[in-house]
Short mmCIF file of C-alpha atoms and ligand atoms in Angstrom, two decimals:
data_model
loop_
_atom_site.label_atom_id
_atom_site.label_comp_id
_atom_site.label_asym_id
_atom_site.label_seq_id
_atom_site.Cartn_x
_atom_site.Cartn_y
_atom_site.Cartn_z
CA MET V 1 -0.43 -0.25 0.08
CA LEU V 2 1.26 3.12 -1.12
CA VAL V 3 0.81 6.13 1.20
CA LEU V 4 1.18 10.07 1.09
CA GLY V 5 1.79 11.76 4.28
CA VAL V 6 1.27 15.69 4.76
CA GLU V 7 2.78 17.21 8.04
CA SER V 8 1.35 21.24 8.66
CA SER V 9 1.24 20.76 12.33
CA CYS V 10 3.92 24.28 12.96
CA ASP V 11 6.57 25.23 11.54
CA GLU V 12 7.56 22.75 8.48
CA THR V 13 5.76 21.54 6.08
CA GLY V 14 6.46 17.85 5.37
CA VAL V 15 5.38 15.66 2.80
CA ALA V 16 6.69 11.79 2.46
CA LEU V 17 5.93 8.86 0.38
CA TYR V 18 6.00 5.12 2.26
CA ASP V 19 5.57 1.58 0.61
CA SER V 20 4.00 -0.76 3.51
CA ALA V 21 5.39 -3.40 1.36
CA ARG V 22 8.80 -1.54 -0.21
CA GLY V 23 9.45 1.37 2.65
CA LEU V 24 9.75 4.45 2.37
CA LEU V 25 10.36 6.18 -0.68
CA ALA V 26 10.81 9.64 -0.19
CA HIS V 27 10.87 12.40 1.94
CA ALA V 28 10.45 16.32 1.79
CA LEU V 29 10.74 18.92 4.02
CA TYR V 30 10.36 22.90 3.93
CA SER V 31 11.40 24.29 7.08
CA GLN V 32 9.56 27.87 7.97
CA ILE V 33 12.25 28.27 11.18
CA ALA V 34 13.93 31.14 8.91
CA MET V 35 10.94 33.18 8.10
CA HIS V 36 9.94 32.96 12.13
CA ASN V 37 13.02 33.93 13.58
CA ASP V 38 12.74 37.30 13.19
CA TYR V 39 9.43 36.84 15.52
CA GLY V 40 11.32 34.89 18.10
CA GLY V 41 8.65 32.20 17.62
CA VAL V 42 6.10 30.89 15.28
CA VAL V 43 3.35 33.15 14.20
CA PRO V 44 0.05 31.52 13.58
CA GLU V 45 -0.77 33.18 10.27
CA LEU V 46 2.11 33.69 8.81
CA ALA V 47 2.28 29.55 8.95
CA SER V 48 -0.58 28.28 7.86
CA ARG V 49 0.14 30.54 4.79
CA ASP V 50 3.57 29.64 4.18
CA HIS V 51 2.29 25.95 4.24
CA ILE V 52 -0.37 26.44 1.35
CA ARG V 53 2.90 27.50 -0.91
CA ARG V 54 4.65 24.23 -0.32
CA VAL V 55 2.49 22.23 0.19
CA LEU V 56 1.98 21.06 -3.51
CA PRO V 57 5.56 21.61 -4.78
CA LEU V 58 6.62 19.36 -2.02
CA THR V 59 4.05 16.65 -2.76
CA ARG V 60 5.24 16.77 -6.27
CA GLN V 61 8.92 16.53 -5.49
CA VAL V 62 8.17 13.44 -3.81
CA LEU V 63 6.37 11.86 -6.87
CA ALA V 64 9.36 12.48 -8.88
CA GLU V 65 11.36 11.71 -6.67
CA SER V 66 10.76 8.08 -6.05
CA GLY V 67 9.23 7.72 -9.97
CA ARG V 68 5.61 7.38 -8.79
CA THR V 69 2.06 9.66 -9.98
CA LEU V 70 -1.04 10.80 -8.07
CA PRO V 71 -2.80 7.63 -9.14
CA ASP V 72 -0.23 4.86 -7.69
CA ILE V 73 -1.23 6.43 -4.00
CA ASP V 74 -3.66 4.36 -2.36
CA GLY V 75 -4.42 6.14 0.82
CA ILE V 76 -3.68 9.85 2.40
CA ALA V 77 -2.64 10.25 5.83
CA TYR V 78 -2.46 14.25 7.51
CA THR V 79 -1.91 15.72 10.68
CA GLN V 80 -5.01 16.43 11.88
CA GLY V 81 -3.91 17.71 15.51
CA PRO V 82 -2.64 18.55 18.14
CA GLY V 83 -1.07 21.37 16.15
CA LEU V 84 -1.78 25.17 15.17
CA ALA V 85 -5.75 25.13 13.93
CA GLY V 86 -5.38 26.95 10.56
CA ALA V 87 -1.79 25.43 9.89
CA LEU V 88 -3.39 22.07 10.26
CA LEU V 89 -6.00 22.71 8.19
CA VAL V 90 -4.12 23.44 5.29
CA GLY V 91 -2.49 19.68 5.01
CA ALA V 92 -6.10 18.42 5.83
CA GLY V 93 -7.84 19.81 3.54
CA MET V 94 -5.24 19.03 0.39
CA ALA V 95 -5.27 15.58 1.62
CA ARG V 96 -9.29 15.72 2.50
CA ALA V 97 -9.62 17.49 -1.59
CA LEU V 98 -6.75 15.14 -3.40
CA ALA V 99 -8.43 11.61 -1.68
CA PHE V 100 -11.54 12.32 -2.63
CA ALA V 101 -10.12 13.36 -6.29
CA LEU V 102 -8.30 10.47 -6.88
CA ASN V 103 -11.49 8.43 -4.83
CA ILE V 104 -8.78 6.74 -2.04
CA PRO V 105 -9.27 7.38 1.92
CA ALA V 106 -7.68 10.01 3.99
CA VAL V 107 -6.97 9.22 7.69
CA GLY V 108 -6.22 12.49 9.95
CA VAL V 109 -2.98 10.87 11.99
CA HIS V 110 -1.69 11.79 15.99
CA HIS V 111 0.69 14.44 15.45
CA LEU V 112 2.22 12.57 18.71
CA GLU V 113 1.39 8.99 17.55
CA GLY V 114 3.54 9.80 14.29
CA HIS V 115 6.35 11.11 16.97
CA MET V 116 6.41 7.76 18.96
CA LEU V 117 6.03 5.87 15.43
CA SER V 118 9.34 7.28 13.64
CA PRO V 119 12.19 4.71 15.37
CA LEU V 120 9.81 2.02 13.14
CA ILE V 121 10.91 3.60 10.24
CA SER V 122 13.57 1.24 10.03
CA ASP V 123 15.34 -2.34 9.22
CA THR V 124 15.59 -3.01 12.94
CA PRO V 125 12.39 -1.29 14.30
CA PRO V 126 11.77 -1.75 17.95
CA LYS V 127 9.43 -4.47 19.08
CA PHE V 128 6.24 -3.88 21.06
CA PRO V 129 5.85 -2.89 24.02
CA PHE V 130 8.24 -0.53 24.53
CA VAL V 131 8.07 2.89 26.08
CA ALA V 132 8.57 5.69 24.16
CA LEU V 133 9.91 9.11 25.49
CA LEU V 134 8.09 11.95 23.81
CA VAL V 135 9.75 15.27 23.85
CA SER V 136 8.93 18.32 21.37
CA GLY V 137 8.68 21.58 22.04
CA GLY V 138 4.86 21.50 23.06
CA HIS V 139 5.41 18.25 24.65
CA THR V 140 6.63 15.60 27.25
CA GLN V 141 5.52 12.61 27.99
CA LEU V 142 6.70 8.98 28.82
CA MET V 143 4.31 6.13 27.44
CA LEU V 144 3.67 2.84 27.21
CA VAL V 145 3.35 1.46 24.32
CA SER V 146 1.73 -2.09 23.76
CA GLY V 147 0.76 -1.62 20.25
CA VAL V 148 -0.04 0.60 17.33
CA GLY V 149 -2.83 3.40 18.78
CA ARG V 150 -2.59 1.15 22.60
CA TYR V 151 -0.82 4.07 24.78
CA THR V 152 -0.99 4.13 28.45
CA LEU V 153 0.46 7.71 29.87
CA LEU V 154 3.00 7.24 32.34
CA GLY V 155 3.67 10.57 33.23
CA GLU V 156 4.27 13.86 31.79
CA THR V 157 5.55 17.44 32.44
CA LEU V 158 2.80 19.44 34.50
CA ASP V 159 4.24 22.92 32.67
CA ASP V 160 6.57 23.66 30.21
CA ALA V 161 8.03 21.07 27.67
CA ALA V 162 11.13 20.00 27.17
CA GLY V 163 11.64 21.57 23.81
CA GLU V 164 10.03 24.25 25.67
CA ALA V 165 12.37 25.04 28.36
CA PHE V 166 15.15 24.57 25.85
CA ASP V 167 13.71 27.22 24.25
CA LYS V 168 12.97 29.18 26.78
CA THR V 169 15.94 29.18 27.95
CA ALA V 170 17.88 30.02 24.72
CA GLN V 171 15.91 33.27 24.78
CA LEU V 172 17.13 34.04 27.91
CA LEU V 173 21.21 33.55 26.84
CA GLY V 174 20.41 35.18 23.72
CA LEU V 175 20.24 32.58 21.29
CA GLY V 176 17.92 32.60 18.03
CA TYR V 177 14.80 30.80 17.76
CA PRO V 178 14.42 27.46 17.89
CA GLY V 179 16.42 27.30 20.86
CA GLY V 180 17.47 23.96 21.31
CA PRO V 181 20.26 23.11 18.45
CA ALA V 182 21.66 26.39 19.38
CA LEU V 183 21.59 25.65 22.84
CA SER V 184 23.26 22.46 22.81
CA LYS V 185 25.89 23.54 20.36
CA LEU V 186 26.99 26.47 23.24
CA ALA V 187 26.90 23.74 25.66
CA ALA V 188 29.52 22.04 23.99
CA THR V 189 31.73 24.13 24.57
CA GLY V 190 30.95 24.80 28.28
CA ASN V 191 31.86 23.78 31.86
CA ALA V 192 28.74 21.61 33.32
CA ARG V 193 30.45 21.23 37.00
CA ARG V 194 30.75 25.49 36.95
CA PHE V 195 27.11 26.01 37.84
CA THR V 196 24.79 23.67 39.41
CA LEU V 197 20.87 23.79 38.46
CA PRO V 198 18.16 22.38 40.04
CA ARG V 199 17.03 18.99 38.92
CA PRO V 200 13.13 19.16 39.45
CA MET V 201 11.04 16.29 40.54
CA LEU V 202 14.07 14.41 40.04
CA ASN V 203 13.10 12.22 43.09
CA SER V 204 9.47 12.57 43.23
CA GLY V 205 8.91 8.38 42.70
CA ASP V 206 6.95 9.21 39.78
CA PHE V 207 7.08 9.38 35.99
CA ASP V 208 5.75 13.49 35.80
CA PHE V 209 8.36 16.77 35.24
CA SER V 210 8.31 19.88 35.36
CA PHE V 211 10.99 22.17 33.61
CA SER V 212 9.34 26.15 34.78
CA GLY V 213 11.53 25.43 37.90
CA LEU V 214 14.59 25.09 36.00
CA LYS V 215 14.15 28.33 33.60
CA THR V 216 13.60 30.17 36.39
CA ALA V 217 16.87 28.91 37.97
CA VAL V 218 18.64 29.75 34.68
CA LEU V 219 17.16 33.65 34.55
CA THR V 220 18.21 34.09 37.94
CA LEU V 221 21.61 33.24 37.62
CA VAL V 222 22.12 35.37 34.10
CA ARG V 223 20.76 38.31 36.27
CA LYS V 224 23.53 37.62 39.04
CA VAL V 225 26.25 36.45 36.57
CA GLY V 226 25.80 38.03 33.16
CA LEU V 227 25.83 36.63 29.71
CA GLY V 228 30.00 36.19 29.79
CA GLU V 229 29.79 32.87 31.14
CA ALA V 230 26.48 31.45 28.78
CA ALA V 231 28.14 28.18 27.90
CA ASP V 232 28.90 27.42 31.37
CA ILE V 233 25.52 28.22 31.89
CA ALA V 234 24.42 26.66 28.81
CA ALA V 235 25.58 23.66 29.57
CA ALA V 236 24.20 23.35 33.25
CA PHE V 237 20.86 23.80 31.88
CA GLN V 238 21.38 20.61 29.53
CA ALA V 239 22.76 18.67 32.25
CA ALA V 240 20.12 19.10 34.71
CA ALA V 241 17.82 18.77 32.07
CA VAL V 242 19.12 15.93 30.60
CA GLU V 243 19.26 13.93 33.93
CA VAL V 244 16.09 14.62 34.83
CA LEU V 245 14.49 12.75 31.21
CA VAL V 246 17.03 9.38 31.35
CA SER V 247 16.32 9.39 34.94
CA LYS V 248 12.64 9.56 34.39
CA SER V 249 12.84 7.34 31.44
CA LEU V 250 14.61 4.63 32.90
CA ALA V 251 12.43 4.08 36.00
CA ALA V 252 9.93 4.16 33.59
CA CYS V 253 11.01 1.37 31.79
CA LEU V 254 11.66 -0.90 35.64
CA HIS V 255 9.05 0.06 36.72
CA SER V 256 7.35 -1.09 33.45
CA GLY V 257 9.27 -4.18 33.17
CA ALA V 258 10.28 -2.85 29.55
CA THR V 259 13.69 -3.64 27.75
CA ARG V 260 13.14 -1.58 24.70
CA LEU V 261 13.12 2.64 25.24
CA VAL V 262 12.12 4.68 22.16
CA VAL V 263 12.99 8.48 22.48
CA ALA V 264 11.33 10.67 19.89
CA GLY V 265 10.42 14.58 19.23
CA GLY V 266 12.69 17.20 18.58
CA VAL V 267 14.92 17.25 21.84
CA GLY V 268 16.16 13.67 20.85
CA ALA V 269 18.13 15.13 18.54
CA ASN V 270 19.98 16.58 21.21
CA ALA V 271 23.74 14.57 21.43
CA HIS V 272 24.31 14.74 25.29
CA LEU V 273 20.54 13.04 26.01
CA ARG V 274 21.36 10.28 23.71
CA GLU V 275 24.60 10.24 24.69
CA ARG V 276 23.65 8.95 28.56
CA LEU V 277 20.86 7.88 28.18
CA THR V 278 22.46 5.04 25.76
CA ARG V 279 25.15 4.46 28.61
CA GLU V 280 22.82 4.52 31.92
CA ALA V 281 20.05 2.50 29.53
CA ALA V 282 23.14 0.08 28.88
CA ALA V 283 23.66 -0.37 32.00
CA ARG V 284 20.57 -1.66 32.97
CA GLY V 285 20.25 -4.04 29.76
CA ILE V 286 17.77 -1.71 27.86
CA SER V 287 18.25 -0.44 24.32
CA VAL V 288 17.19 2.37 23.61
CA PHE V 289 16.08 2.93 19.89
CA TYR V 290 16.23 6.93 18.31
CA PRO V 291 14.46 8.02 14.96
CA ARG V 292 16.93 9.11 12.34
CA LEU V 293 18.41 12.66 13.26
CA GLU V 294 15.81 14.03 10.35
CA PHE V 295 12.72 12.36 12.20
CA CYS V 296 13.84 13.17 15.53
CA THR V 297 11.76 16.68 14.68
CA ASP V 298 8.24 16.47 12.42
CA ASN V 299 8.41 15.36 9.44
CA GLY V 300 6.35 13.76 6.79
CA ALA V 301 7.35 10.59 6.71
CA MET V 302 6.35 9.26 10.65
CA ILE V 303 2.76 10.81 9.20
CA ALA V 304 2.80 8.51 6.08
CA TYR V 305 3.98 5.83 8.48
CA ALA V 306 1.40 6.04 11.10
CA GLY V 307 -1.02 7.19 8.51
CA ALA V 308 -0.14 3.25 6.33
CA GLN V 309 -0.61 1.64 9.75
CA ARG V 310 -3.78 2.61 9.56
CA LEU V 311 -5.39 2.76 6.69
CA ALA V 312 -4.00 -1.17 6.66
CA HIS V 313 -6.96 -2.31 9.18
CA ALA V 314 -9.56 -0.51 6.58
CA ILE V 315 -10.85 2.83 8.42
CA GLY V 316 -13.07 4.20 6.08
CA GLY V 317 -14.87 8.05 6.92
CA ASP V 318 -16.91 10.29 5.59
CA LEU V 319 -16.16 13.57 3.50
CA THR V 320 -16.25 15.56 6.20
CA PHE V 321 -13.15 16.12 9.15
CA ALA V 322 -11.83 18.83 11.36
CA VAL V 323 -8.62 19.29 12.82
CA LYS V 324 -8.01 18.99 16.52
CA PRO V 325 -5.86 21.50 17.57
CA ARG V 326 -6.22 19.30 21.36
CA TRP V 327 -6.15 16.21 21.12
CA ASP V 328 -5.39 13.54 23.38
CA LEU V 329 -2.80 10.84 22.91
CA ALA V 330 -4.62 8.02 25.23
CA SER V 331 -7.54 7.97 23.80
CA LEU V 332 -6.79 6.93 20.27
CA ASP V 333 -8.24 3.66 18.75
CA ALA V 334 -6.38 0.66 19.07
CA VAL V 335 -5.86 -0.91 15.56
O1 KG4 U 401 9.62 17.32 17.06
P1 KG4 U 401 9.44 18.89 17.04
O2 KG4 U 401 10.13 19.35 16.03
O3 KG4 U 401 8.06 19.86 17.36
C1 KG4 U 401 7.20 19.40 17.86
O4 KG4 U 401 6.60 18.88 17.46
O5 KG4 U 401 7.06 20.54 19.02
O6 KG4 U 401 10.18 19.48 18.46
C2 KG4 U 401 10.46 20.81 18.41
C3 KG4 U 401 11.67 21.12 19.07
C4 KG4 U 401 11.94 22.98 19.80
O7 KG4 U 401 11.82 22.59 21.08
C5 KG4 U 401 13.23 22.98 19.40
O8 KG4 U 401 14.35 23.37 20.50
C6 KG4 U 401 13.89 21.44 20.17
O9 KG4 U 401 12.80 19.96 19.65
N1 KG4 U 401 15.04 20.81 19.81
C7 KG4 U 401 16.45 20.35 21.06
C8 KG4 U 401 17.53 19.90 19.48
N2 KG4 U 401 16.71 19.93 18.30
C9 KG4 U 401 15.34 20.35 18.28
N3 KG4 U 401 16.27 20.60 21.57
C10 KG4 U 401 17.49 20.34 22.42
N4 KG4 U 401 18.58 19.88 21.58
C11 KG4 U 401 18.72 19.71 19.89
N5 KG4 U 401 19.52 19.09 19.67
ZN1 ZN U 402 6.22 17.73 16.02
#
């Protein structure tokens, strides 16, 4: 089954073609980061307008790269939520219209399900069950995944998401948007032991997180010592955030008896997180699976893949559609 996947929930337009027999055939991405950079964050109206400009050229590109044409497509998957309503509507409208014209099914995919299943787009995918650490700009969750659509929430952030904490801390340190990659680059040149920042909820005994206190601690530190030591502050922040993420993820695996841990979402691209997690997990007999680096952040491949799993189970549907800017992952139907 050949599935076209369309992602447009935030500031990246992603389109991909996934073949359930052959795997990923092609994927293309247009990032709006440069456009939003001037504003210090994503401007929803500008994001929607740009998705409109990009989505069809990217679709033509993946078709051309994989040597396929529109009639070859068996189904279309699009991000239905969560995300920016106007941005979601661009992908949903395009996908639904194209599916109607081609007389094929369309399916709305949960953005975080896409992230969570993205490590499965691999020649050596992890087997179910596994624990998933979802660390994106908008979400930080630990989930027990026992199959497609079988998700149990183990814990989540009570305030800021991990990526949001990276972005806000980067802003305090005068780095651009999105802050995560810039902060981690600066942190690599700093001394993480120079300053000690709090590890919020490290010993709370549950799988929940809190990152807003850490961000406030950075603000207090910056006010005290200034930006002359920004690299050391960045390293201290990263060490604190990563320690909590690693510790809670491994505790969630031990608690649920899972020997596999999947890391997904933009913060999963963080080199320090990957290094510590892989090392500490191995010491406890846990294998860690990451998506390809390019599939850590938003992309069409993960939507095409998740959609293919759902379309394979013949989900019908009428011609009406709605996007879900807020959507609880644990409420999905199991396949
Ligand atoms: O998953 P994603 O592309 O979008 C959402 O669904 O939110 O994640 C974006 C987030 C941003 O907060 C960004 O700063 C963060 O992921 N990020 C990183 C790194 N690369 C991206 N955070 C830390 N280290 C990185 N290398
Ligand atoms: Zn995302």
